Short mmCIF file of C-alpha atoms in Angstrom, two decimals:
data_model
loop_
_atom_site.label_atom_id
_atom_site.label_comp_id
_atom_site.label_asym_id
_atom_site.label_seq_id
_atom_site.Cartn_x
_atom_site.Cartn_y
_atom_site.Cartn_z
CA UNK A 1 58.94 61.28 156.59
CA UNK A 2 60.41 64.25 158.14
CA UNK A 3 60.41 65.66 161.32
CA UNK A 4 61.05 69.23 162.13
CA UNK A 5 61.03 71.00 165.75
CA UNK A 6 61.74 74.38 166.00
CA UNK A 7 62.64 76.25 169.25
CA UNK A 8 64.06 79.71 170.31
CA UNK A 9 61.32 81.84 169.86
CA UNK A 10 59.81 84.23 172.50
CA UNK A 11 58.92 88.13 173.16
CA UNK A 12 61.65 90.73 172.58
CA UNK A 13 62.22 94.30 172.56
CA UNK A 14 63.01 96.32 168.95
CA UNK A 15 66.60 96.36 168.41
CA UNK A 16 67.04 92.81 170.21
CA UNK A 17 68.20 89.76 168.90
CA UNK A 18 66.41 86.12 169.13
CA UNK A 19 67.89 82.80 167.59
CA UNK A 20 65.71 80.09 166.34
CA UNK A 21 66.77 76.79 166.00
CA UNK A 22 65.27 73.42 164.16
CA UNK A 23 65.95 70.14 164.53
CA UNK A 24 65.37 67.67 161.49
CA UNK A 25 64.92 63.80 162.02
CA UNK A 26 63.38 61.11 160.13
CA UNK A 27 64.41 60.62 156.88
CA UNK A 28 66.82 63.18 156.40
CA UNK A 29 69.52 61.75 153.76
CA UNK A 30 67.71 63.33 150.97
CA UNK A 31 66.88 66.95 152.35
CA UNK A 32 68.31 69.67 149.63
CA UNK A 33 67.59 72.72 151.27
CA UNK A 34 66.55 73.69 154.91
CA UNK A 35 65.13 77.70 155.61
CA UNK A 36 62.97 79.75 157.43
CA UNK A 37 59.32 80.70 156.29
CA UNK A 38 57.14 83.36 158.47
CA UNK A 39 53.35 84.49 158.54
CA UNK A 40 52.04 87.79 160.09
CA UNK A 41 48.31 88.07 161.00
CA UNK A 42 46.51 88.58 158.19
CA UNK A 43 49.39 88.02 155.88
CA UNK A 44 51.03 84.99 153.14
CA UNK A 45 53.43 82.88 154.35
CA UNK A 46 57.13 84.09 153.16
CA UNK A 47 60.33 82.99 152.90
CA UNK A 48 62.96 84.48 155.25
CA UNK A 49 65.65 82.48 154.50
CA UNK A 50 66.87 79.15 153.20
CA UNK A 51 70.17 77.23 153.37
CA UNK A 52 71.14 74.33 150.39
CA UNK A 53 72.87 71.21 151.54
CA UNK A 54 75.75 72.59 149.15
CA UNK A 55 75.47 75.70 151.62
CA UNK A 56 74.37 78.37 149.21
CA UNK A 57 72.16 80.92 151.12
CA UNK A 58 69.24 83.04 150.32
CA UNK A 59 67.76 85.71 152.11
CA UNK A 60 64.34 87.81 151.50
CA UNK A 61 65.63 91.54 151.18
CA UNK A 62 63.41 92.70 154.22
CA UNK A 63 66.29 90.75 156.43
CA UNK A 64 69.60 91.24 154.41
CA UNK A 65 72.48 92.53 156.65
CA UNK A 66 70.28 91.34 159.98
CA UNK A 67 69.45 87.47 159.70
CA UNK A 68 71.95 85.03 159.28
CA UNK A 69 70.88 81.06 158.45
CA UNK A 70 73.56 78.39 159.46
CA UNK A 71 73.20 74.39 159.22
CA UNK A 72 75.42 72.15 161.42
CA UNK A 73 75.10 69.09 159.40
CA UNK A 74 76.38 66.82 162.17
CA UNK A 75 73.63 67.64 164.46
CA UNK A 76 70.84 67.61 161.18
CA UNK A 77 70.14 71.13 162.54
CA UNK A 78 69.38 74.82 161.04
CA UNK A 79 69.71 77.89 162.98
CA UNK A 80 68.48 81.57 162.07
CA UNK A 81 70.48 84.14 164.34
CA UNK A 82 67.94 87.47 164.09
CA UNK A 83 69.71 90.33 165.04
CA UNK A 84 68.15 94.14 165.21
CA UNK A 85 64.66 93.03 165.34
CA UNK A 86 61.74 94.96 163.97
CA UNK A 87 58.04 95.01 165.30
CA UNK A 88 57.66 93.98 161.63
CA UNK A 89 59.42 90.54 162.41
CA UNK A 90 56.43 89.72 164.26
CA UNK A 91 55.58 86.67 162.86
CA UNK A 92 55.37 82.45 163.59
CA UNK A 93 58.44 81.63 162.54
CA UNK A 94 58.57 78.16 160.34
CA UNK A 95 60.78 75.72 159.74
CA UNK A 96 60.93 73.85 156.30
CA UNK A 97 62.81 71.27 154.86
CA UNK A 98 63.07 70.79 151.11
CA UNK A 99 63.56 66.43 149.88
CA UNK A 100 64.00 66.04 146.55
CA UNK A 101 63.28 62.41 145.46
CA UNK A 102 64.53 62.27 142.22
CA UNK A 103 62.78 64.93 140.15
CA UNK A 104 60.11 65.59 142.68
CA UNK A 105 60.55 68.16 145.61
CA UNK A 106 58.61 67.41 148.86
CA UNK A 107 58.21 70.27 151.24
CA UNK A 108 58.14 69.34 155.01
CA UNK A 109 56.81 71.80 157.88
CA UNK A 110 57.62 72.22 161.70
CA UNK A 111 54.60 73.30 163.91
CA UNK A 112 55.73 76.89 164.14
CA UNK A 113 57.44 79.45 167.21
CA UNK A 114 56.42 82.56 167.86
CA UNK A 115 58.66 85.94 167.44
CA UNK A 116 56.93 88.83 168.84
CA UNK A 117 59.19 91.97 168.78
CA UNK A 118 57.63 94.67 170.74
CA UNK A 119 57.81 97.27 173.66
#
C-alpha cells in the first residue's frame, strides 16, 4: 500500500514555469524509484521523468534542459520544477512510485493534476 498525492498543478502561460509536487505515504520503505508520467487527450501515457532512491535521474528528451525531478527523502516527497513551458506540456500530470518486493516491481499511481499551458 502506497499512497501518492500530487499538487502544484494549474493554468499557465507558454514560457512559464509550474512545480508539481507528490507526497508518498503508506508503505514507503521499499519504493525504488519515484517520477513523473503524463497523458494528453487522445494520447499514451509517458514518462516525463523518474528519480531512483540511489538518485539517478531520467528524463524523456521532449523535457531535457527544462524539467528538473528532485526527492527530499526526509519528507517521502518528489518534486518536478517545469520551467519554459510548452502548450505541448498540456497534459495530467502523474505521480508514480516504483516498490520492488524482492524480484517483483509494483507500480503505484496518484489521482492526477492538471498542467494546462496556454494563452
Amino acid at each position: 500500500q502506497v499512497q501518492l498525492v500530487e499538487s502544484g498543478g494549474g493554468l499557465v502561460q507558454p514560457g512559464g514555469s509550474l512545480r508539481l509536487s507528490c507526497a508518498a505515504s503508506g508503505s514507503i520503505f521499499s519504493i525504488y524509484a519515484m517520477g513523473w508520467y503524463r497523458q494528453a487527450p487522445g494520447n499514451q501515457r509517458e514518462l516525463v521523468a523518474t528519480i531512483t532512491s540511489g538518485g539517478s535521474t531520467n528524463y524523456a528528451d521532449s523535457v531535457k534542459g527544462r524539467f528538473t525531478i528532485s526527492r527530499d527523502n526526509a519528507k517521502n516527497t518528489v518534486s518536478l520544477q517545469m520551467n519554459s513551458l510548452k502548450p505541448e506540456d498540456t497534459a495530467v500530470y502523474y505521480c508514480n512510485a516504483q516498490r520492488m518486493l524482492g524480484s517483483a516491481m509494483f507500480n503505484y499511481w496518484g489521482q492526477g493534476t492538471q498542467v494546462t499551458v496556454s494563452s
